[in-house]
Amino acid sequence: MFVTLLGPLALSCLPLSVLGVPEDKDARMYKVNITLPLKEGRDENADVLEIKTTVAGLSDMKVLFSFMVPGNSMVILVLRVDKACSWPQLTSFLARKGYAVKVTPVYYCSDFARELGINMTRDFYDTSLENDEDLLLGKEIFPVKGLTTAQYNEKLRQMFVRDISILNAGQPSASFRTLANLPVELIYFAPVTPTAIEAMAKTLHAPDNFEFEILRIQKLDTYTGGCK
């Protein structure tokens, strides 16, 4: 599900058949990209701080993560929506401000790994990334490229086996899969450390063919505005 500038309000009261039943919280997790378009006289710092304040006041919407992309006029949120009609708190604000918005349903990579037969608990990935201000956002896309379902699933299992070794070595990371069929897209948030850079290099030099993107991000709750 993708929402552009004209579409945020369409999310305001989606039926539970789309957003998930109350017991199925994972069916209602979303990654939200908020882009502040260029505009003469815009005070980007003030706008980001207003988003930060608005997000902090949301009810029936749990903010799992909130990030700022420095120099890119973009805020990234990962939300769990506990009530379908709680969306207007955020979407009406964003529509009024005229921001470009993209919403993507996601769920935990640990749950996806278990679907593939990998023994991974929900807390294997870090779910907080506490006290980490300097972070990376990594996005992996696994093209099908003529593979059979069995071959594709095995490719993904091997990736999770590598992930387990990296996480067991002490590298924290939060990870989500976008809720789509194919190709599989995984999103990672991890602190910028020598271990993280080494882990990224290990992933990028893996024998599998996949697309990989990296962005530098910082926690929105540590953002205070101003020039550095």
Short mmCIF file of C-alpha atoms in Angstrom, two decimals:
data_model
loop_
_atom_site.label_atom_id
_atom_site.label_comp_id
_atom_site.label_asym_id
_atom_site.label_seq_id
_atom_site.Cartn_x
_atom_site.Cartn_y
_atom_site.Cartn_z
CA MET A 1 0.00 0.00 0.00
CA PHE A 2 1.52 3.27 -1.09
CA VAL A 3 0.12 6.66 -0.14
CA THR A 4 1.20 9.87 -1.87
CA LEU A 5 0.38 13.47 -1.15
CA LEU A 6 -3.26 13.03 -2.16
CA GLY A 7 -3.86 9.80 -0.32
CA PRO A 8 -3.13 9.91 3.45
CA LEU A 9 -6.74 10.47 4.46
CA ALA A 10 -7.75 7.23 2.72
CA LEU A 11 -6.10 5.43 5.64
CA SER A 12 -8.25 7.17 8.22
CA CYS A 13 -10.85 4.43 8.66
CA LEU A 14 -9.71 1.36 6.74
CA PRO A 15 -11.73 -1.75 7.59
CA LEU A 16 -10.23 -4.27 9.99
CA SER A 17 -10.12 -6.78 7.13
CA VAL A 18 -7.29 -4.61 5.75
CA LEU A 19 -5.67 -3.40 8.94
CA GLY A 20 -5.96 -6.68 10.84
CA VAL A 21 -8.03 -7.89 13.75
CA PRO A 22 -7.29 -6.55 17.26
CA GLU A 23 -5.35 -9.70 18.21
CA ASP A 24 -3.20 -9.50 15.07
CA LYS A 25 -1.02 -6.49 15.81
CA ASP A 26 1.61 -7.45 13.22
CA ALA A 27 -0.98 -6.96 10.46
CA ARG A 28 -1.10 -3.28 11.44
CA MET A 29 2.54 -2.25 11.48
CA TYR A 30 3.63 0.39 8.99
CA LYS A 31 6.76 2.16 7.80
CA VAL A 32 5.87 5.79 7.05
CA ASN A 33 8.17 8.03 4.99
CA ILE A 34 7.39 11.75 5.35
CA THR A 35 9.19 14.01 2.87
CA LEU A 36 9.25 17.78 3.31
CA PRO A 37 9.17 19.25 -0.23
CA LEU A 38 11.39 22.18 -1.08
CA LYS A 39 9.59 25.46 -0.52
CA GLU A 40 10.90 29.00 -0.37
CA GLY A 41 10.94 30.26 3.18
CA ARG A 42 10.34 26.80 4.71
CA ASP A 43 11.88 26.38 8.16
CA GLU A 44 12.85 22.72 7.96
CA ASN A 45 14.01 22.54 11.59
CA ALA A 46 10.69 23.91 12.83
CA ASP A 47 8.77 21.49 10.59
CA VAL A 48 10.74 18.46 11.79
CA LEU A 49 10.31 19.49 15.42
CA GLU A 50 6.55 19.88 14.83
CA ILE A 51 6.42 16.35 13.38
CA LYS A 52 8.39 15.14 16.40
CA THR A 53 5.88 16.76 18.79
CA THR A 54 2.88 15.45 16.85
CA VAL A 55 4.24 11.90 16.79
CA ALA A 56 4.92 12.00 20.53
CA GLY A 57 1.24 12.82 21.15
CA LEU A 58 -0.30 9.98 19.14
CA SER A 59 -2.76 7.71 20.94
CA ASP A 60 -3.72 4.16 19.90
CA MET A 61 -0.68 4.27 17.61
CA LYS A 62 2.55 2.91 19.05
CA VAL A 63 5.67 4.56 17.61
CA LEU A 64 8.19 1.71 17.45
CA PHE A 65 10.89 3.82 15.78
CA SER A 66 11.21 7.40 14.55
CA PHE A 67 14.16 8.68 12.54
CA MET A 68 15.39 11.75 10.68
CA VAL A 69 17.46 11.48 7.50
CA PRO A 70 20.00 14.32 7.85
CA GLY A 71 20.28 16.51 4.76
CA ASN A 72 17.41 14.72 3.02
CA SER A 73 14.31 16.44 4.50
CA MET A 74 12.78 13.09 5.39
CA VAL A 75 11.32 11.61 8.58
CA ILE A 76 10.88 7.82 8.84
CA LEU A 77 8.44 6.24 11.31
CA VAL A 78 7.65 2.63 12.13
CA LEU A 79 4.17 2.49 13.69
CA ARG A 80 1.87 -0.13 15.17
CA VAL A 81 -1.74 0.94 14.72
CA ASP A 82 -3.86 -0.40 17.59
CA LYS A 83 -7.16 1.09 16.36
CA ALA A 84 -8.02 1.45 12.68
CA CYS A 85 -9.62 4.90 13.07
CA SER A 86 -6.67 6.38 14.95
CA TRP A 87 -4.99 7.32 11.65
CA PRO A 88 -6.53 10.85 11.38
CA GLN A 89 -4.32 12.04 14.26
CA LEU A 90 -1.36 11.73 11.91
CA THR A 91 -2.78 11.81 8.39
CA SER A 92 -4.88 14.96 8.81
CA PHE A 93 -1.82 16.78 10.18
CA LEU A 94 0.38 15.58 7.29
CA ALA A 95 -2.24 16.42 4.65
CA ARG A 96 -2.72 19.89 6.12
CA LYS A 97 1.03 20.53 6.01
CA GLY A 98 1.24 19.34 2.38
CA TYR A 99 3.96 16.73 2.99
CA ALA A 100 4.57 13.84 0.60
CA VAL A 101 3.83 10.57 2.39
CA LYS A 102 4.54 6.93 1.55
CA VAL A 103 3.09 4.19 3.77
CA THR A 104 4.26 0.57 3.56
CA PRO A 105 2.88 -2.31 5.69
CA VAL A 106 5.68 -4.25 7.44
CA TYR A 107 6.16 -7.09 9.90
CA TYR A 108 9.03 -8.42 12.01
CA CYS A 109 11.84 -10.25 10.21
CA SER A 110 12.01 -12.71 13.11
CA ASP A 111 8.45 -13.81 12.26
CA PHE A 112 9.38 -14.12 8.59
CA ALA A 113 12.47 -16.17 9.50
CA ARG A 114 10.29 -18.60 11.47
CA GLU A 115 8.01 -18.95 8.43
CA LEU A 116 11.12 -20.14 6.56
CA GLY A 117 11.95 -22.67 9.27
CA ILE A 118 14.69 -20.65 11.02
CA ASN A 119 14.63 -20.86 14.82
CA MET A 120 14.53 -17.17 15.77
CA THR A 121 12.65 -15.58 18.68
CA ARG A 122 10.85 -12.24 18.41
CA ASP A 123 13.51 -10.53 20.58
CA PHE A 124 16.46 -11.86 18.55
CA TYR A 125 16.56 -8.58 16.67
CA ASP A 126 16.81 -5.45 18.80
CA THR A 127 13.40 -3.82 19.19
CA SER A 128 14.58 -0.54 20.71
CA LEU A 129 18.12 0.43 19.59
CA GLU A 130 18.36 2.38 22.83
CA ASN A 131 21.07 5.02 23.24
CA ASP A 132 22.15 4.82 19.60
CA GLU A 133 22.11 8.24 17.94
CA ASP A 134 24.23 7.44 14.87
CA LEU A 135 22.39 4.84 12.82
CA LEU A 136 22.19 3.27 9.39
CA LEU A 137 19.11 2.28 7.43
CA GLY A 138 19.74 -0.63 5.09
CA LYS A 139 17.30 -1.95 2.50
CA GLU A 140 17.75 -5.35 0.84
CA ILE A 141 15.69 -6.46 -2.16
CA PHE A 142 15.93 -10.08 -3.29
CA PRO A 143 15.02 -10.37 -7.01
CA VAL A 144 13.43 -13.65 -8.08
CA LYS A 145 15.40 -13.92 -11.34
CA GLY A 146 13.90 -17.20 -12.48
CA LEU A 147 14.47 -19.07 -9.21
CA THR A 148 12.02 -21.72 -8.11
CA THR A 149 10.13 -21.13 -4.86
CA ALA A 150 12.35 -23.68 -3.09
CA GLN A 151 15.54 -22.04 -4.38
CA TYR A 152 14.31 -18.57 -3.44
CA ASN A 153 13.34 -19.64 0.08
CA GLU A 154 16.72 -21.34 0.52
CA LYS A 155 18.45 -18.12 -0.54
CA LEU A 156 16.50 -16.24 2.14
CA ARG A 157 17.24 -18.90 4.78
CA GLN A 158 20.97 -18.57 4.06
CA MET A 159 20.68 -14.81 4.52
CA PHE A 160 19.03 -15.27 7.93
CA VAL A 161 21.76 -17.75 8.94
CA ARG A 162 24.31 -15.01 8.17
CA ASP A 163 22.19 -12.55 10.14
CA ILE A 164 22.18 -14.85 13.16
CA SER A 165 25.98 -15.06 13.15
CA ILE A 166 26.25 -11.26 12.88
CA LEU A 167 23.74 -10.68 15.70
CA ASN A 168 25.39 -13.32 17.89
CA ALA A 169 28.69 -11.46 17.42
CA GLY A 170 27.13 -8.50 19.25
CA GLN A 171 25.78 -6.34 16.43
CA PRO A 172 22.31 -4.97 17.37
CA SER A 173 19.82 -4.46 14.58
CA ALA A 174 16.08 -3.96 14.15
CA SER A 175 14.65 -5.59 11.04
CA PHE A 176 11.34 -5.69 9.18
CA ARG A 177 10.00 -7.23 5.99
CA THR A 178 7.69 -5.17 3.79
CA LEU A 179 4.29 -6.81 3.43
CA ALA A 180 4.31 -7.69 -0.26
CA ASN A 181 4.60 -10.83 -2.34
CA LEU A 182 7.73 -10.68 -4.49
CA PRO A 183 10.43 -9.56 -4.59
CA VAL A 184 11.12 -9.80 -0.85
CA GLU A 185 12.29 -6.51 0.65
CA LEU A 186 13.91 -6.31 4.09
CA ILE A 187 14.61 -3.14 6.08
CA TYR A 188 17.33 -2.88 8.74
CA PHE A 189 18.11 -0.21 11.35
CA ALA A 190 21.53 -0.56 13.01
CA PRO A 191 24.01 1.63 14.92
CA VAL A 192 27.09 2.94 13.13
CA THR A 193 29.93 0.99 14.72
CA PRO A 194 33.01 -0.85 13.39
CA THR A 195 31.05 -4.07 13.92
CA ALA A 196 28.14 -2.70 11.88
CA ILE A 197 30.41 -1.66 8.99
CA GLU A 198 32.04 -5.10 9.06
CA ALA A 199 28.61 -6.74 9.07
CA MET A 200 27.49 -4.59 6.12
CA ALA A 201 30.64 -5.57 4.19
CA LYS A 202 29.99 -9.23 4.95
CA THR A 203 26.43 -8.90 3.67
CA LEU A 204 27.42 -6.98 0.54
CA HIS A 205 30.09 -9.56 -0.34
CA ALA A 206 27.74 -12.50 0.16
CA PRO A 207 27.43 -14.83 -2.87
CA ASP A 208 23.73 -14.04 -3.39
CA ASN A 209 22.58 -11.44 -5.85
CA PHE A 210 20.42 -8.74 -4.25
CA GLU A 211 20.03 -4.98 -4.27
CA PHE A 212 21.29 -3.11 -1.20
CA GLU A 213 20.83 0.55 -0.23
CA ILE A 214 22.22 2.38 2.82
CA LEU A 215 21.14 5.70 4.37
CA ARG A 216 22.57 7.51 7.38
CA ILE A 217 19.81 8.29 9.89
CA GLN A 218 19.42 9.59 13.44
CA LYS A 219 16.75 9.09 16.06
CA LEU A 220 13.99 11.64 15.81
CA ASP A 221 13.74 11.89 19.60
CA THR A 222 17.34 13.16 19.72
CA TYR A 223 16.76 15.75 16.99
CA THR A 224 16.87 19.30 18.36
CA GLY A 225 17.18 21.29 15.13
CA GLY A 226 19.77 23.90 14.29
CA CYS A 227 22.85 23.70 12.08
CA LYS A 228 25.85 21.53 12.87
#
